[in-house]
Amino acid sequence: GELPAGHFADLAQQRLAEPMEKMFQEYAKALAEWPEALPDAALDHLPEGLAEPLRLSDWLGGLRANAQGQRCRLLLDSGSLVKDKRYRLDKLVPFWVAHLAAHLEGGSITSRIVSKAGSVTLDPLDPPQARACWSQLLDAWQQGLDRPLPLALRSALAWLAKGGSAADPTAGAAREAARASYEDSDPSYGKFGECDGNAYLARAYPDFDALWADGEFARWALALLQPMSDAVGRASAKEAA
């Protein structure tokens, strides 16, 4: 939080403030598209047949509506959702989970996240798809209480980005991308593998071979992260059109 002294401080402030103007311009544009503010919505969902501890009980804020009565969850994020012209999917996970939760009772909603580097729009989902994805999350959460799941977020996303799939989960390029993300470090350039930056993973899975064993890594990546990757991919294609 410290700034350099004198004129150097002015330059530093300008550099910090520069992306904010663009972010608020984008936010103002989104507000115009969704002009009506809505009250927070209660979330209360327990999938049939599951125990009470798996009930979702929360509130959904940032809600707005357009002239057609369609709903949107409009959020500002102080981070950067785009880097090197690519969406940072690891930063979108919390927004994706909330997007799923918003569909559990059958309501349709768009999520729009505006950051200082890029914006992302998540289109409405089919309620059955949202409930299926939510069930996968609950299953992962339950199993994760019993043992460390063999899933590393950034490495799993690297695997998916290089074409990792259920048809060929051991494909060389995808597996190597995941391995590099998990293991490769170069501290002199500030580069650290995901294993080095996460004591939880390092203890349970000290190298990529341990993480990859038994094929669970690929299964969890496909179940938990592929739907989000597909949704963002559709949004990207829509913006490019």
C-alpha positions as semicolon CSV with decimal commas, in nm:
position;residue;x (nm);y (nm);z (nm)
1;G;0,000;0,000;0,000
2;E;0,296;0,237;0,001
3;L;0,353;0,483;-0,283
4;P;0,691;0,625;-0,389
5;A;0,766;0,986;-0,300
6;G;0,729;1,302;-0,505
7;H;0,657;1,295;-0,876
8;F;0,716;0,920;-0,882
9;A;0,404;0,888;-0,668
10;D;0,201;1,081;-0,926
11;L;0,317;0,845;-1,201
12;A;0,237;0,540;-0,989
13;Q;-0,112;0,674;-0,911
14;Q;-0,179;0,736;-1,279
15;R;-0,074;0,382;-1,367
16;L;-0,298;0,236;-1,095
17;A;-0,598;0,452;-1,190
18;E;-0,571;0,408;-1,567
19;P;-0,762;0,077;-1,595
20;M;-1,030;0,191;-1,351
21;E;-1,180;0,446;-1,591
22;K;-1,232;0,180;-1,856
23;M;-1,382;-0,056;-1,598
24;F;-1,638;0,199;-1,479
25;Q;-1,726;0,291;-1,837
26;E;-1,798;-0,076;-1,904
27;Y;-1,996;-0,098;-1,581
28;A;-2,204;0,207;-1,675
29;K;-2,278;0,048;-2,013
30;A;-2,394;-0,270;-1,839
31;L;-2,614;-0,070;-1,602
32;A;-2,783;0,088;-1,904
33;E;-2,850;-0,258;-2,049
34;W;-2,996;-0,378;-1,717
35;P;-3,147;-0,056;-1,574
36;E;-3,377;-0,188;-1,302
37;A;-3,227;-0,274;-0,963
38;L;-3,382;-0,581;-0,797
39;P;-3,381;-0,686;-0,433
40;D;-3,151;-0,965;-0,321
41;A;-3,296;-1,311;-0,383
42;A;-3,297;-1,590;-0,127
43;L;-3,139;-1,921;-0,224
44;D;-3,269;-2,234;-0,055
45;H;-3,205;-2,565;-0,226
46;L;-3,163;-2,922;-0,108
47;P;-3,140;-3,187;-0,382
48;E;-3,388;-3,470;-0,336
49;G;-3,256;-3,757;-0,131
50;L;-2,960;-3,570;0,021
51;A;-2,899;-3,490;0,386
52;E;-2,972;-3,151;0,545
53;P;-2,602;-3,048;0,568
54;L;-2,600;-3,031;0,188
55;R;-2,873;-2,766;0,178
56;L;-2,776;-2,439;0,010
57;S;-2,901;-2,142;0,210
58;D;-2,774;-1,801;0,098
59;W;-2,858;-1,475;-0,075
60;L;-2,795;-1,364;-0,432
61;G;-2,708;-0,995;-0,467
62;G;-2,623;-0,757;-0,749
63;L;-2,947;-0,837;-0,932
64;R;-3,089;-0,624;-1,210
65;A;-3,346;-0,654;-1,489
66;N;-3,386;-0,525;-1,842
67;A;-3,696;-0,393;-2,019
68;Q;-3,804;-0,749;-2,105
69;G;-3,797;-0,851;-1,738
70;Q;-3,495;-1,076;-1,781
71;R;-3,261;-1,093;-1,483
72;C;-2,887;-1,033;-1,460
73;R;-2,638;-1,053;-1,177
74;L;-2,404;-0,760;-1,242
75;L;-2,078;-0,752;-1,049
76;L;-1,758;-0,548;-1,032
77;D;-1,433;-0,735;-0,974
78;S;-1,116;-0,549;-0,877
79;G;-0,893;-0,812;-1,039
80;S;-0,829;-0,890;-1,404
81;L;-1,039;-1,150;-1,581
82;V;-0,839;-1,136;-1,905
83;K;-0,464;-1,182;-1,949
84;D;-0,277;-1,211;-2,278
85;K;-0,614;-1,201;-2,457
86;R;-0,736;-1,512;-2,272
87;Y;-0,995;-1,546;-1,999
88;R;-0,847;-1,635;-1,661
89;L;-1,077;-1,923;-1,582
90;D;-0,921;-1,978;-1,239
91;K;-1,052;-1,635;-1,137
92;L;-1,402;-1,716;-1,265
93;V;-1,467;-2,022;-1,049
94;P;-1,651;-1,836;-0,765
95;F;-1,870;-1,658;-1,019
96;W;-1,945;-1,985;-1,196
97;V;-2,053;-2,153;-0,871
98;A;-2,287;-1,862;-0,794
99;H;-2,417;-1,875;-1,153
100;L;-2,505;-2,242;-1,107
101;A;-2,671;-2,175;-0,771
102;A;-2,888;-1,903;-0,921
103;H;-3,046;-2,161;-1,156
104;L;-3,122;-2,436;-0,906
105;E;-3,488;-2,345;-0,861
106;G;-3,548;-2,306;-1,233
107;G;-3,506;-1,930;-1,270
108;S;-3,322;-1,794;-1,571
109;I;-3,040;-1,545;-1,513
110;T;-2,736;-1,393;-1,685
111;S;-2,416;-1,323;-1,494
112;R;-2,203;-1,027;-1,601
113;I;-1,868;-0,968;-1,433
114;V;-1,681;-0,647;-1,511
115;S;-1,315;-0,626;-1,414
116;K;-1,035;-0,376;-1,474
117;A;-0,903;-0,602;-1,750
118;G;-1,189;-0,757;-1,940
119;S;-1,550;-0,856;-1,878
120;V;-1,725;-1,191;-1,892
121;T;-2,090;-1,270;-1,958
122;L;-2,230;-1,608;-1,856
123;D;-2,553;-1,680;-2,040
124;P;-2,856;-1,847;-1,877
125;L;-2,833;-2,223;-1,832
126;D;-3,087;-2,499;-1,870
127;P;-3,201;-2,579;-1,513
128;P;-3,134;-2,955;-1,552
129;Q;-2,777;-2,879;-1,659
130;A;-2,727;-2,646;-1,363
131;R;-2,863;-2,905;-1,120
132;A;-2,637;-3,175;-1,269
133;C;-2,332;-2,953;-1,231
134;W;-2,437;-2,869;-0,875
135;S;-2,464;-3,239;-0,792
136;Q;-2,107;-3,286;-0,915
137;L;-1,991;-3,004;-0,688
138;L;-2,166;-3,156;-0,388
139;D;-2,016;-3,496;-0,466
140;A;-1,668;-3,343;-0,485
141;W;-1,725;-3,155;-0,159
142;Q;-1,840;-3,469;0,021
143;Q;-1,550;-3,680;-0,103
144;G;-1,309;-3,397;-0,030
145;L;-1,404;-3,416;0,338
146;D;-1,271;-3,772;0,349
147;R;-0,952;-3,738;0,143
148;P;-0,759;-3,483;-0,064
149;L;-0,904;-3,496;-0,412
150;P;-0,646;-3,529;-0,692
151;L;-0,736;-3,201;-0,859
152;A;-0,528;-2,887;-0,896
153;L;-0,722;-2,595;-1,042
154;R;-0,468;-2,426;-1,268
155;S;-0,319;-2,757;-1,384
156;A;-0,663;-2,897;-1,463
157;L;-0,750;-2,588;-1,665
158;A;-0,420;-2,619;-1,852
159;W;-0,511;-2,980;-1,933
160;L;-0,852;-2,878;-2,067
161;A;-0,708;-2,588;-2,267
162;K;-0,475;-2,828;-2,450
163;G;-0,758;-3,058;-2,548
164;G;-0,785;-3,294;-2,253
165;S;-1,099;-3,503;-2,299
166;A;-1,276;-3,817;-2,183
167;A;-1,208;-3,975;-2,524
168;D;-0,830;-3,948;-2,480
169;P;-0,745;-3,837;-2,124
170;T;-0,377;-3,930;-2,156
171;A;-0,316;-3,728;-2,476
172;G;0,046;-3,614;-2,468
173;A;0,010;-3,240;-2,523
174;A;-0,268;-3,200;-2,267
175;R;-0,093;-3,412;-2,006
176;E;0,235;-3,227;-2,056
177;A;0,062;-2,890;-2,019
178;A;-0,089;-3,003;-1,690
179;R;0,242;-3,145;-1,569
180;A;0,426;-2,821;-1,652
181;S;0,164;-2,614;-1,473
182;Y;0,192;-2,836;-1,166
183;E;0,568;-2,891;-1,145
184;D;0,770;-2,638;-1,344
185;S;0,917;-2,353;-1,141
186;D;1,173;-2,083;-1,209
187;P;1,196;-1,861;-0,899
188;S;1,442;-1,623;-1,067
189;Y;1,158;-1,521;-1,300
190;G;0,885;-1,540;-1,035
191;K;0,742;-1,859;-1,185
192;F;0,617;-2,127;-0,948
193;G;0,443;-2,453;-1,024
194;E;0,106;-2,502;-0,861
195;C;0,250;-2,768;-0,633
196;D;0,515;-2,527;-0,499
197;G;0,257;-2,261;-0,424
198;N;0,009;-2,485;-0,241
199;A;0,119;-2,671;0,072
200;Y;-0,202;-2,877;0,071
201;L;-0,129;-3,015;-0,275
202;A;0,243;-3,055;-0,209
203;R;0,179;-3,274;0,093
204;A;-0,085;-3,496;-0,069
205;Y;0,057;-3,504;-0,423
206;P;0,429;-3,418;-0,424
207;D;0,461;-3,457;-0,802
208;F;0,237;-3,473;-1,105
209;D;0,256;-3,851;-1,135
210;A;0,099;-3,880;-0,790
211;L;-0,174;-3,631;-0,885
212;W;-0,241;-3,806;-1,216
213;A;-0,258;-4,161;-1,078
214;D;-0,572;-4,371;-1,134
215;G;-0,720;-4,124;-1,383
216;E;-0,914;-3,929;-1,121
217;F;-0,748;-3,600;-1,213
218;A;-0,900;-3,612;-1,562
219;R;-1,242;-3,722;-1,434
220;W;-1,267;-3,439;-1,182
221;A;-1,140;-3,181;-1,433
222;L;-1,409;-3,286;-1,680
223;A;-1,686;-3,301;-1,422
224;L;-1,614;-2,977;-1,236
225;L;-1,437;-2,747;-1,480
226;Q;-1,535;-2,848;-1,833
227;P;-1,889;-2,700;-1,803
228;M;-1,745;-2,365;-1,693
229;S;-1,486;-2,371;-1,971
230;D;-1,759;-2,446;-2,226
231;A;-1,980;-2,164;-2,095
232;V;-1,698;-1,910;-2,117
233;G;-1,605;-2,040;-2,462
234;R;-1,960;-1,979;-2,581
235;A;-1,949;-1,627;-2,439
236;S;-1,618;-1,560;-2,614
237;A;-1,752;-1,686;-2,948
238;K;-2,064;-1,473;-2,908
239;E;-1,858;-1,159;-2,845
240;A;-1,635;-1,230;-3,143
241;A;-1,932;-1,277;-3,379
